[in-house]
PDB file of C-alpha atoms in Angstrom:
ATOM      1  CA  UNK G   1     186.003 175.081  89.179  1.00 50.00           C
ATOM      2  CA  UNK G   2     185.447 171.485  88.031  1.00 61.00           C
ATOM      3  CA  UNK G   3     183.451 169.893  85.527  1.00 70.00           C
ATOM      4  CA  UNK G   4     180.199 168.749  85.134  1.00 74.00           C
ATOM      5  CA  UNK G   5     181.521 164.839  83.018  1.00 75.00           C
ATOM      6  CA  UNK G   6     179.011 163.645  81.228  1.00 79.00           C
ATOM      7  CA  UNK G   7     177.911 160.190  81.482  1.00 77.00           C
ATOM      8  CA  UNK G   8     179.857 158.707  78.237  1.00 79.00           C
ATOM      9  CA  UNK G   9     182.972 160.765  79.746  1.00 80.00           C
ATOM     10  CA  UNK G  10     182.627 158.945  83.524  1.00 77.00           C
ATOM     11  CA  UNK G  11     182.132 155.661  81.830  1.00 79.00           C
ATOM     12  CA  UNK G  12     185.661 156.118  80.806  1.00 78.00           C
ATOM     13  CA  UNK G  13     186.953 157.086  84.414  1.00 83.00           C
ATOM     14  CA  UNK G  14     188.721 155.209  86.463  1.00 79.00           C
ATOM     15  CA  UNK G  15     186.179 155.949  89.359  1.00 80.00           C
ATOM     16  CA  UNK G  16     183.854 154.774  87.579  1.00 80.00           C
ATOM     17  CA  UNK G  17     185.432 150.825  87.199  1.00 77.00           C
ATOM     18  CA  UNK G  18     186.131 151.031  90.577  1.00 77.00           C
ATOM     19  CA  UNK G  19     182.986 151.852  91.170  1.00 77.00           C
ATOM     20  CA  UNK G  20     181.441 148.616  89.602  1.00 75.00           C
ATOM     21  CA  UNK G  21     184.210 146.415  91.128  1.00 70.00           C
ATOM     22  CA  UNK G  22     183.288 148.063  94.626  1.00 70.00           C
ATOM     23  CA  UNK G  23     179.225 146.910  93.767  1.00 69.00           C
ATOM     24  CA  UNK G  24     180.261 143.700  92.055  1.00 66.00           C
ATOM     25  CA  UNK G  25     178.679 144.328  89.145  1.00 68.00           C
ATOM     26  CA  UNK G  26     182.342 143.791  86.609  1.00 66.00           C
ATOM     27  CA  UNK G  27     184.709 141.794  87.889  1.00 62.00           C
ATOM     28  CA  UNK G  28     188.356 143.384  87.138  1.00 57.00           C
ATOM     29  CA  UNK G  29     190.243 139.807  85.700  1.00 59.00           C
ATOM     30  CA  UNK G  30     187.260 138.810  83.978  1.00 62.00           C
ATOM     31  CA  UNK G  31     188.502 138.491  80.236  1.00 63.00           C
ATOM     32  CA  UNK G  32     192.028 139.909  81.395  1.00 62.00           C
ATOM     33  CA  UNK G  33     193.354 136.554  82.936  1.00 57.00           C
ATOM     34  CA  UNK G  34     193.431 133.288  80.547  1.00 59.00           C
ATOM     35  CA  UNK G  35     191.179 130.393  81.614  1.00 60.00           C
ATOM     36  CA  UNK G  36     190.864 127.030  80.504  1.00 67.00           C
ATOM     37  CA  UNK G  37     188.182 125.763  80.767  1.00 69.00           C
ATOM     38  CA  UNK G  38     188.249 122.719  83.527  1.00 70.00           C
ATOM     39  CA  UNK G  39     187.780 119.189  82.226  1.00 75.00           C
ATOM     40  CA  UNK G  40     185.787 116.608  83.880  1.00 77.00           C
ATOM     41  CA  UNK G  41     187.918 114.032  85.883  1.00 74.00           C
ATOM     42  CA  UNK G  42     187.398 110.382  84.926  1.00 79.00           C
ATOM     43  CA  UNK G  43     188.748 107.456  87.014  1.00 79.00           C
ATOM     44  CA  UNK G  44     189.268 104.845  85.183  1.00 84.00           C
ATOM     45  CA  UNK G  45     188.327 100.994  86.857  1.00 87.00           C
ATOM     46  CA  UNK G  46     192.156  99.905  87.200  1.00 87.00           C
ATOM     47  CA  UNK G  47     192.136 103.976  89.747  1.00 85.00           C
ATOM     48  CA  UNK G  48     189.568 102.909  91.342  1.00 85.00           C
ATOM     49  CA  UNK G  49     190.420  99.109  92.260  1.00 86.00           C
ATOM     50  CA  UNK G  50     193.499 100.412  93.527  1.00 87.00           C
ATOM     51  CA  UNK G  51     191.874 103.549  95.763  1.00 85.00           C
ATOM     52  CA  UNK G  52     189.254 101.138  97.280  1.00 87.00           C
ATOM     53  CA  UNK G  53     192.648  98.581  98.210  1.00 86.00           C
ATOM     54  CA  UNK G  54     194.545 101.682  99.861  1.00 86.00           C
ATOM     55  CA  UNK G  55     191.747 102.807 102.034  1.00 84.00           C
ATOM     56  CA  UNK G  56     191.045  98.678 102.906  1.00 83.00           C
ATOM     57  CA  UNK G  57     194.500  98.103 103.688  1.00 79.00           C
ATOM     58  CA  UNK G  58     194.669 101.850 105.051  1.00 77.00           C
ATOM     59  CA  UNK G  59     191.660 101.436 107.508  1.00 75.00           C
ATOM     60  CA  UNK G  60     192.916  97.246 108.490  1.00 72.00           C
ATOM     61  CA  UNK G  61     196.553  99.509 109.452  1.00 70.00           C
ATOM     62  CA  UNK G  62     195.861 102.800 110.934  1.00 68.00           C
ATOM     63  CA  UNK G  63     192.032 102.684 111.854  1.00 70.00           C
ATOM     64  CA  UNK G  64     191.078  99.202 112.989  1.00 69.00           C
ATOM     65  CA  UNK G  65     192.277  98.921 117.015  1.00 66.00           C
ATOM     66  CA  UNK G  66     190.589  96.024 117.831  1.00 71.00           C
ATOM     67  CA  UNK G  67     192.405  94.063 115.629  1.00 71.00           C
ATOM     68  CA  UNK G  68     196.019  95.615 115.602  1.00 70.00           C
ATOM     69  CA  UNK G  69     198.640  94.661 118.485  1.00 76.00           C
ATOM     70  CA  UNK G  70     200.302  97.417 117.954  1.00 76.00           C
ATOM     71  CA  UNK G  71     197.482 100.645 118.197  1.00 75.00           C
ATOM     72  CA  UNK G  72     195.652  98.209 120.657  1.00 78.00           C
ATOM     73  CA  UNK G  73     199.151  97.914 122.848  1.00 84.00           C
ATOM     74  CA  UNK G  74     199.863 101.897 122.231  1.00 83.00           C
ATOM     75  CA  UNK G  75     195.819 103.486 123.409  1.00 82.00           C
ATOM     76  CA  UNK G  76     196.568 101.108 126.836  1.00 87.00           C
ATOM     77  CA  UNK G  77     200.453 102.353 126.745  1.00 92.00           C
ATOM     78  CA  UNK G  78     198.739 106.002 126.009  1.00 91.00           C
ATOM     79  CA  UNK G  79     196.043 105.694 128.763  1.00 92.00           C
ATOM     80  CA  UNK G  80     198.717 104.819 131.145  1.00 95.00           C
ATOM     81  CA  UNK G  81     201.200 107.514 130.297  1.00 95.00           C
ATOM     82  CA  UNK G  82     198.011 109.803 130.791  1.00 95.00           C
ATOM     83  CA  UNK G  83     197.518 109.234 134.069  1.00 96.00           C
ATOM     84  CA  UNK G  84     201.540 109.091 135.113  1.00 97.00           C
ATOM     85  CA  UNK G  85     201.556 112.623 133.616  1.00 96.00           C
ATOM     86  CA  UNK G  86     198.879 113.951 135.248  1.00 96.00           C
ATOM     87  CA  UNK G  87     199.803 112.836 138.540  1.00 97.00           C
ATOM     88  CA  UNK G  88     203.018 114.186 138.242  1.00 97.00           C
ATOM     89  CA  UNK G  89     201.671 117.317 136.622  1.00 96.00           C
ATOM     90  CA  UNK G  90     199.600 117.064 139.975  1.00 97.00           C
ATOM     91  CA  UNK G  91     202.610 116.257 142.486  1.00 96.00           C
ATOM     92  CA  UNK G  92     204.589 119.720 141.048  1.00 96.00           C
ATOM     93  CA  UNK G  93     201.570 122.163 141.347  1.00 94.00           C
ATOM     94  CA  UNK G  94     200.993 120.760 145.185  1.00 94.00           C
ATOM     95  CA  UNK G  95     205.126 120.944 145.376  1.00 94.00           C
ATOM     96  CA  UNK G  96     204.857 125.055 144.515  1.00 91.00           C
ATOM     97  CA  UNK G  97     201.839 125.477 146.467  1.00 90.00           C
ATOM     98  CA  UNK G  98     203.438 124.448 149.569  1.00 89.00           C
ATOM     99  CA  UNK G  99     206.580 126.925 148.863  1.00 85.00           C
ATOM    100  CA  UNK G 100     204.258 129.988 148.746  1.00 83.00           C
ATOM    101  CA  UNK G 101     203.759 132.250 151.913  1.00 80.00           C
ATOM    102  CA  UNK G 102     201.391 132.465 154.520  1.00 80.00           C
ATOM    103  CA  UNK G 103     198.247 134.048 154.391  1.00 78.00           C
ATOM    104  CA  UNK G 104     198.232 137.759 155.538  1.00 72.00           C
ATOM    105  CA  UNK G 105     202.314 137.491 156.410  1.00 75.00           C
ATOM    106  CA  UNK G 106     203.585 141.146 156.738  1.00 72.00           C
ATOM    107  CA  UNK G 107     206.395 139.835 154.532  1.00 74.00           C
ATOM    108  CA  UNK G 108     204.391 138.443 151.795  1.00 76.00           C
ATOM    109  CA  UNK G 109     205.387 140.245 148.045  1.00 73.00           C
ATOM    110  CA  UNK G 110     201.806 141.808 147.786  1.00 70.00           C
ATOM    111  CA  UNK G 111     202.267 143.518 150.520  1.00 71.00           C
ATOM    112  CA  UNK G 112     203.840 146.504 148.823  1.00 75.00           C
ATOM    113  CA  UNK G 113     204.513 150.052 148.374  1.00 79.00           C
ATOM    114  CA  UNK G 114     201.617 149.762 145.487  1.00 82.00           C
ATOM    115  CA  UNK G 115     198.824 148.620 147.670  1.00 79.00           C
ATOM    116  CA  UNK G 116     199.908 151.270 150.643  1.00 81.00           C
ATOM    117  CA  UNK G 117     199.855 154.061 147.908  1.00 84.00           C
ATOM    118  CA  UNK G 118     196.035 152.995 146.603  1.00 85.00           C
ATOM    119  CA  UNK G 119     194.646 152.509 150.705  1.00 85.00           C
ATOM    120  CA  UNK G 120     196.432 156.238 151.789  1.00 86.00           C
ATOM    121  CA  UNK G 121     196.494 158.428 148.404  1.00 86.00           C
ATOM    122  CA  UNK G 122     193.110 157.115 146.905  1.00 85.00           C
ATOM    123  CA  UNK G 123     191.046 159.237 148.397  1.00 87.00           C
ATOM    124  CA  UNK G 124     193.214 161.983 147.570  1.00 86.00           C
ATOM    125  CA  UNK G 125     194.350 161.431 144.330  1.00 84.00           C
ATOM    126  CA  UNK G 126     190.872 159.830 142.728  1.00 86.00           C
ATOM    127  CA  UNK G 127     188.502 161.315 144.922  1.00 86.00           C
ATOM    128  CA  UNK G 128     186.118 158.565 145.071  1.00 88.00           C
ATOM    129  CA  UNK G 129     185.684 156.908 148.137  1.00 89.00           C
ATOM    130  CA  UNK G 130     185.657 153.598 147.038  1.00 88.00           C
ATOM    131  CA  UNK G 131     188.871 152.738 146.878  1.00 87.00           C
ATOM    132  CA  UNK G 132     188.620 149.598 144.517  1.00 88.00           C
ATOM    133  CA  UNK G 133     186.541 152.205 142.273  1.00 89.00           C
ATOM    134  CA  UNK G 134     189.122 153.983 142.304  1.00 88.00           C
ATOM    135  CA  UNK G 135     192.421 152.013 141.945  1.00 88.00           C
ATOM    136  CA  UNK G 136     190.147 150.225 138.415  1.00 88.00           C
ATOM    137  CA  UNK G 137     189.075 153.596 137.327  1.00 88.00           C
ATOM    138  CA  UNK G 138     191.640 155.781 137.448  1.00 86.00           C
ATOM    139  CA  UNK G 139     194.849 154.010 138.453  1.00 86.00           C
ATOM    140  CA  UNK G 140     194.083 150.758 135.971  1.00 86.00           C
ATOM    141  CA  UNK G 141     192.090 152.598 134.328  1.00 85.00           C
ATOM    142  CA  UNK G 142     192.486 151.834 131.177  1.00 84.00           C
ATOM    143  CA  UNK G 143     192.754 147.715 131.704  1.00 87.00           C
ATOM    144  CA  UNK G 144     189.113 148.613 132.659  1.00 87.00           C
ATOM    145  CA  UNK G 145     188.878 150.113 129.397  1.00 85.00           C
ATOM    146  CA  UNK G 146     190.522 147.279 127.780  1.00 87.00           C
ATOM    147  CA  UNK G 147     188.097 144.586 129.604  1.00 86.00           C
ATOM    148  CA  UNK G 148     185.616 146.876 127.891  1.00 85.00           C
ATOM    149  CA  UNK G 149     186.503 146.613 124.558  1.00 85.00           C
ATOM    150  CA  UNK G 150     186.777 142.566 125.106  1.00 88.00           C
ATOM    151  CA  UNK G 151     183.157 142.585 125.857  1.00 85.00           C
ATOM    152  CA  UNK G 152     182.227 144.555 122.330  1.00 84.00           C
ATOM    153  CA  UNK G 153     184.561 142.301 120.272  1.00 88.00           C
ATOM    154  CA  UNK G 154     183.127 139.212 122.136  1.00 88.00           C
ATOM    155  CA  UNK G 155     179.088 140.591 121.037  1.00 84.00           C
ATOM    156  CA  UNK G 156     180.960 141.270 117.353  1.00 84.00           C
ATOM    157  CA  UNK G 157     182.649 138.192 117.230  1.00 86.00           C
ATOM    158  CA  UNK G 158     178.920 136.394 118.100  1.00 85.00           C
ATOM    159  CA  UNK G 159     177.578 138.975 115.748  1.00 82.00           C
ATOM    160  CA  UNK G 160     179.333 137.609 112.984  1.00 83.00           C
ATOM    161  CA  UNK G 161     178.463 133.746 113.338  1.00 82.00           C
ATOM    162  CA  UNK G 162     175.005 133.411 114.256  1.00 79.00           C
ATOM    163  CA  UNK G 163     173.151 137.231 112.983  1.00 73.00           C
ATOM    164  CA  UNK G 164     171.066 136.393 110.006  1.00 67.00           C
ATOM    165  CA  UNK G 165     171.075 138.318 107.388  1.00 63.00           C
ATOM    166  CA  UNK G 166     167.843 139.164 105.591  1.00 57.00           C
ATOM    167  CA  UNK G 167     167.889 137.174 102.364  1.00 54.00           C
ATOM    168  CA  UNK G 168     167.085 139.254  99.138  1.00 48.00           C
ATOM    169  CA  UNK G 169     166.765 136.145  96.656  1.00 50.00           C
ATOM    170  CA  UNK G 170     164.923 133.937  98.703  1.00 48.00           C
ATOM    171  CA  UNK G 171     161.704 133.075  96.403  1.00 48.00           C
ATOM    172  CA  UNK G 172     163.098 129.864  94.501  1.00 47.00           C
ATOM    173  CA  UNK G 173     165.708 129.153  97.906  1.00 49.00           C
ATOM    174  CA  UNK G 174     164.860 126.910 100.514  1.00 44.00           C
ATOM    175  CA  UNK G 175     166.765 129.531 103.060  1.00 49.00           C
ATOM    176  CA  UNK G 176     165.702 130.613 106.296  1.00 54.00           C
ATOM    177  CA  UNK G 177     165.175 134.310 106.229  1.00 60.00           C
ATOM    178  CA  UNK G 178     165.224 136.703 108.784  1.00 60.00           C
ATOM    179  CA  UNK G 179     161.605 137.385 109.004  1.00 64.00           C
ATOM    180  CA  UNK G 180     160.453 133.875 109.365  1.00 67.00           C
ATOM    181  CA  UNK G 181     163.209 133.193 111.490  1.00 64.00           C
ATOM    182  CA  UNK G 182     161.713 136.382 113.763  1.00 62.00           C
ATOM    183  CA  UNK G 183     158.200 134.742 112.713  1.00 64.00           C
ATOM    184  CA  UNK G 184     159.355 131.079 114.764  1.00 65.00           C
ATOM    185  CA  UNK G 185     160.811 132.976 117.137  1.00 63.00           C
ATOM    186  CA  UNK G 186     157.723 134.569 118.603  1.00 62.00           C
ATOM    187  CA  UNK G 187     155.632 131.436 118.462  1.00 64.00           C
ATOM    188  CA  UNK G 188     157.534 130.489 121.671  1.00 61.00           C
ATOM    189  CA  UNK G 189     156.996 134.350 123.040  1.00 63.00           C
ATOM    190  CA  UNK G 190     154.480 134.501 125.283  1.00 61.00           C
ATOM    191  CA  UNK G 191     150.602 135.301 124.344  1.00 63.00           C
ATOM    192  CA  UNK G 192     150.020 138.297 126.664  1.00 67.00           C
ATOM    193  CA  UNK G 193     150.744 135.704 129.468  1.00 75.00           C
ATOM    194  CA  UNK G 194     148.744 138.447 132.390  1.00 81.00           C
ATOM    195  CA  UNK G 195     150.811 136.480 135.081  1.00 84.00           C
ATOM    196  CA  UNK G 196     154.376 137.042 133.334  1.00 85.00           C
ATOM    197  CA  UNK G 197     153.226 140.378 132.162  1.00 87.00           C
ATOM    198  CA  UNK G 198     152.608 141.792 135.657  1.00 89.00           C
ATOM    199  CA  UNK G 199     155.398 140.792 137.658  1.00 91.00           C
ATOM    200  CA  UNK G 200     157.658 142.070 134.795  1.00 91.00           C
ATOM    201  CA  UNK G 201     155.824 145.226 134.779  1.00 91.00           C
ATOM    202  CA  UNK G 202     155.856 145.603 138.793  1.00 94.00           C
ATOM    203  CA  UNK G 203     159.857 144.273 138.570  1.00 94.00           C
ATOM    204  CA  UNK G 204     162.035 145.953 135.455  1.00 94.00           C
ATOM    205  CA  UNK G 205     161.737 149.107 136.787  1.00 94.00           C
ATOM    206  CA  UNK G 206     163.188 147.913 139.925  1.00 96.00           C
ATOM    207  CA  UNK G 207     165.588 146.203 138.799  1.00 96.00           C
ATOM    208  CA  UNK G 208     167.019 148.513 135.951  1.00 95.00           C
ATOM    209  CA  UNK G 209     165.976 152.000 139.026  1.00 95.00           C
ATOM    210  CA  UNK G 210     168.448 149.686 141.164  1.00 96.00           C
ATOM    211  CA  UNK G 211     171.278 148.893 138.176  1.00 95.00           C
ATOM    212  CA  UNK G 212     171.072 152.924 137.550  1.00 95.00           C
ATOM    213  CA  UNK G 213     171.695 153.741 141.275  1.00 95.00           C
ATOM    214  CA  UNK G 214     174.205 151.150 141.514  1.00 94.00           C
ATOM    215  CA  UNK G 215     176.147 152.639 139.111  1.00 94.00           C
ATOM    216  CA  UNK G 216     175.786 156.062 140.180  1.00 92.00           C
ATOM    217  CA  UNK G 217     177.630 155.265 143.361  1.00 91.00           C
ATOM    218  CA  UNK G 218     179.929 153.664 142.639  1.00 90.00           C
ATOM    219  CA  UNK G 219     181.916 155.426 143.307  1.00 88.00           C
ATOM    220  CA  UNK G 220     180.985 155.863 146.854  1.00 90.00           C
ATOM    221  CA  UNK G 221     180.130 152.221 148.073  1.00 88.00           C
ATOM    222  CA  UNK G 222     180.296 148.735 146.952  1.00 88.00           C
ATOM    223  CA  UNK G 223     178.951 149.294 142.887  1.00 86.00           C
ATOM    224  CA  UNK G 224     180.069 150.785 140.076  1.00 88.00           C
ATOM    225  CA  UNK G 225     179.975 150.018 135.968  1.00 90.00           C
ATOM    226  CA  UNK G 226     179.729 146.610 135.726  1.00 91.00           C
ATOM    227  CA  UNK G 227     177.810 145.074 138.524  1.00 93.00           C
ATOM    228  CA  UNK G 228     175.326 147.673 137.554  1.00 94.00           C
ATOM    229  CA  UNK G 229     175.191 147.302 133.320  1.00 94.00           C
ATOM    230  CA  UNK G 230     174.401 143.618 134.180  1.00 95.00           C
ATOM    231  CA  UNK G 231     171.621 144.284 136.404  1.00 96.00           C
ATOM    232  CA  UNK G 232     170.014 146.551 133.893  1.00 96.00           C
ATOM    233  CA  UNK G 233     170.707 143.914 131.170  1.00 95.00           C
ATOM    234  CA  UNK G 234     168.679 140.922 133.327  1.00 95.00           C
ATOM    235  CA  UNK G 235     165.820 143.798 133.462  1.00 95.00           C
ATOM    236  CA  UNK G 236     166.174 143.833 130.100  1.00 94.00           C
ATOM    237  CA  UNK G 237     166.286 140.600 129.722  1.00 93.00           C
ATOM    238  CA  UNK G 238     163.025 140.301 131.445  1.00 92.00           C
ATOM    239  CA  UNK G 239     161.383 142.996 129.595  1.00 92.00           C
ATOM    240  CA  UNK G 240     162.008 140.592 126.436  1.00 89.00           C
ATOM    241  CA  UNK G 241     161.205 137.627 127.980  1.00 87.00           C
ATOM    242  CA  UNK G 242     157.760 139.415 128.606  1.00 87.00           C
ATOM    243  CA  UNK G 243     156.550 140.811 126.135  1.00 86.00           C
ATOM    244  CA  UNK G 244     159.102 139.485 123.107  1.00 83.00           C
ATOM    245  CA  UNK G 245     161.235 141.128 120.690  1.00 83.00           C
ATOM    246  CA  UNK G 246     158.011 142.976 118.950  1.00 80.00           C
ATOM    247  CA  UNK G 247     157.963 145.220 121.791  1.00 85.00           C
ATOM    248  CA  UNK G 248     161.572 145.414 122.475  1.00 87.00           C
ATOM    249  CA  UNK G 249     162.572 146.237 119.756  1.00 86.00           C
ATOM    250  CA  UNK G 250     161.292 149.589 120.616  1.00 89.00           C
ATOM    251  CA  UNK G 251     163.094 151.204 121.957  1.00 89.00           C
ATOM    252  CA  UNK G 252     166.675 148.863 121.629  1.00 89.00           C
ATOM    253  CA  UNK G 253     167.642 147.700 118.074  1.00 87.00           C
ATOM    254  CA  UNK G 254     170.744 146.241 116.838  1.00 85.00           C
ATOM    255  CA  UNK G 255     171.401 150.114 115.943  1.00 88.00           C
ATOM    256  CA  UNK G 256     170.971 151.190 119.284  1.00 90.00           C
ATOM    257  CA  UNK G 257     173.706 148.832 120.297  1.00 89.00           C
ATOM    258  CA  UNK G 258     176.081 149.620 117.622  1.00 88.00           C
ATOM    259  CA  UNK G 259     175.605 153.510 118.913  1.00 92.00           C
ATOM    260  CA  UNK G 260     175.818 153.042 122.834  1.00 93.00           C
ATOM    261  CA  UNK G 261     178.945 151.339 122.708  1.00 90.00           C
ATOM    262  CA  UNK G 262     180.352 153.218 119.748  1.00 91.00           C
ATOM    263  CA  UNK G 263     179.613 156.075 121.782  1.00 93.00           C
ATOM    264  CA  UNK G 264     180.433 154.738 125.201  1.00 92.00           C
ATOM    265  CA  UNK G 265     183.416 153.705 124.135  1.00 90.00           C
ATOM    266  CA  UNK G 266     184.635 156.332 122.282  1.00 92.00           C
ATOM    267  CA  UNK G 267     183.453 159.047 124.915  1.00 92.00           C
ATOM    268  CA  UNK G 268     185.852 156.323 127.817  1.00 90.00           C
ATOM    269  CA  UNK G 269     189.265 156.468 125.376  1.00 89.00           C
ATOM    270  CA  UNK G 270     189.433 160.378 125.088  1.00 91.00           C
ATOM    271  CA  UNK G 271     188.595 161.012 128.348  1.00 88.00           C
ATOM    272  CA  UNK G 272     191.020 158.719 129.894  1.00 85.00           C
ATOM    273  CA  UNK G 273     194.329 159.730 126.811  1.00 86.00           C
ATOM    274  CA  UNK G 274     193.363 162.962 128.379  1.00 85.00           C
ATOM    275  CA  UNK G 275     193.946 162.955 131.941  1.00 82.00           C
ATOM    276  CA  UNK G 276     196.818 160.133 131.446  1.00 79.00           C
ATOM    277  CA  UNK G 277     198.729 162.626 128.910  1.00 81.00           C
ATOM    278  CA  UNK G 278     198.682 165.449 132.000  1.00 82.00           C
ATOM    279  CA  UNK G 279     199.369 163.362 134.665  1.00 75.00           C
ATOM    280  CA  UNK G 280     201.921 161.594 133.019  1.00 73.00           C
ATOM    281  CA  UNK G 281     203.545 164.937 131.737  1.00 73.00           C
ATOM    282  CA  UNK G 282     202.546 166.699 135.870  1.00 74.00           C
ATOM    283  CA  UNK G 283     200.351 168.573 134.256  1.00 77.00           C
ATOM    284  CA  UNK G 284     196.775 170.598 135.683  1.00 79.00           C
ATOM    285  CA  UNK G 285     193.807 168.860 133.603  1.00 77.00           C
ATOM    286  CA  UNK G 286     190.914 170.693 135.099  1.00 80.00           C
ATOM    287  CA  UNK G 287     188.740 167.938 136.120  1.00 83.00           C
ATOM    288  CA  UNK G 288     187.303 168.790 139.026  1.00 84.00           C
ATOM    289  CA  UNK G 289     187.558 166.182 142.079  1.00 85.00           C
ATOM    290  CA  UNK G 290     184.619 167.667 143.756  1.00 84.00           C
ATOM    291  CA  UNK G 291     184.219 166.873 147.740  1.00 85.00           C
ATOM    292  CA  UNK G 292     184.754 163.215 148.704  1.00 85.00           C
ATOM    293  CA  UNK G 293     181.439 161.676 149.240  1.00 84.00           C
ATOM    294  CA  UNK G 294     178.640 163.490 146.647  1.00 86.00           C
ATOM    295  CA  UNK G 295     177.321 162.360 144.267  1.00 86.00           C
ATOM    296  CA  UNK G 296     178.993 164.853 141.818  1.00 87.00           C
ATOM    297  CA  UNK G 297     182.672 163.933 142.788  1.00 87.00           C
ATOM    298  CA  UNK G 298     185.327 161.656 141.413  1.00 86.00           C
ATOM    299  CA  UNK G 299     186.699 162.992 138.779  1.00 86.00           C
ATOM    300  CA  UNK G 300     186.139 161.344 135.491  1.00 88.00           C
ATOM    301  CA  UNK G 301     185.235 158.286 138.013  1.00 90.00           C
ATOM    302  CA  UNK G 302     181.488 159.065 137.867  1.00 91.00           C
ATOM    303  CA  UNK G 303     181.049 158.857 133.705  1.00 92.00           C
ATOM    304  CA  UNK G 304     183.730 156.746 133.282  1.00 91.00           C
ATOM    305  CA  UNK G 305     181.409 154.402 135.575  1.00 92.00           C
ATOM    306  CA  UNK G 306     178.314 155.013 133.342  1.00 94.00           C
ATOM    307  CA  UNK G 307     179.556 154.579 129.886  1.00 93.00           C
ATOM    308  CA  UNK G 308     180.874 150.922 131.175  1.00 92.00           C
ATOM    309  CA  UNK G 309     177.528 150.548 132.640  1.00 94.00           C
ATOM    310  CA  UNK G 310     176.119 150.842 129.436  1.00 94.00           C
ATOM    311  CA  UNK G 311     177.934 148.319 127.670  1.00 92.00           C
ATOM    312  CA  UNK G 312     178.104 145.267 130.214  1.00 93.00           C
ATOM    313  CA  UNK G 313     173.962 146.431 129.727  1.00 94.00           C
ATOM    314  CA  UNK G 314     174.407 146.466 125.547  1.00 92.00           C
ATOM    315  CA  UNK G 315     176.170 143.388 126.047  1.00 91.00           C
ATOM    316  CA  UNK G 316     174.365 141.575 128.027  1.00 92.00           C
ATOM    317  CA  UNK G 317     170.969 141.185 126.082  1.00 92.00           C
ATOM    318  CA  UNK G 318     172.677 141.355 122.696  1.00 90.00           C
ATOM    319  CA  UNK G 319     174.400 138.811 124.077  1.00 89.00           C
ATOM    320  CA  UNK G 320     170.753 137.135 125.245  1.00 90.00           C
ATOM    321  CA  UNK G 321     168.797 137.436 121.494  1.00 87.00           C
ATOM    322  CA  UNK G 322     171.845 136.667 119.152  1.00 85.00           C
ATOM    323  CA  UNK G 323     172.123 133.020 120.830  1.00 84.00           C
ATOM    324  CA  UNK G 324     168.197 133.160 120.871  1.00 81.00           C
ATOM    325  CA  UNK G 325     167.074 134.019 117.328  1.00 76.00           C
ATOM    326  CA  UNK G 326     170.480 135.905 115.744  1.00 71.00           C
ATOM    327  CA  UNK G 327     169.585 139.625 115.615  1.00 68.00           C
ATOM    328  CA  UNK G 328     167.882 142.391 118.860  1.00 65.00           C
TER     329      UNK G 328
END
């Protein structure tokens, strides 16, 4: 059994030094690297005069277009060449388009065995009545996973750029804290606007229920995770505009968004990886396709539609919240 170290013994271990470095309590290079204090730079008068003279010459010969004949000529020539280049490019594109096959021709390259496979065997292979959903979430499911990850990465990027962190040491700092920013944002929130709130009370449940319907019927009729998620996201944004962040944060916070996206994308990745592995090795996946036309059918398409819908809905709301005040 390991022995419990005393405080003095623990301070001598590498684990303690790594912990101090990780928490920023001690610089690993402090007193380990030879350092010399930087002397203040003092520019003498002659050097300063020469530098100002050189800057004046640079402005006169490079940036002063009005009095520089060569630059004025180059500017006009640049504009003429740009216009010529644009027209040449348009001509090349029109020339290429003229050689494209006519629309609807049976001999077009897009009329191949792939489209015929989707149309003829789509319901048998995927169990989905909606051929488009069967193609997106079964034949090309990994492309849809990439699209969902693009939404999540875009939200993370916006979060990094626009988020407002809580400033712990803001007593003598003029930096706007997260709490102050929230208070400023709530100045513009509705103050018991009876019209907006009553309309939202009627519309928001209808919008969210309709979004859920579109998601759950994506394999049976036009719709799916992307369109249904966009509808639910619009409902959340309407609720936010009617009642403000204070009430919305009771059920949807930054932590909620992270967990929903993490669980949805993880389930999508694991489920389709398993299905793809079985199909690539001609193994039975064990996932029943059900009866085409039933609500519980099409194998994994229904749960995958739900995952995509959750990611899209959360992403729409997260974008709006981040651009509005830098937080949820």
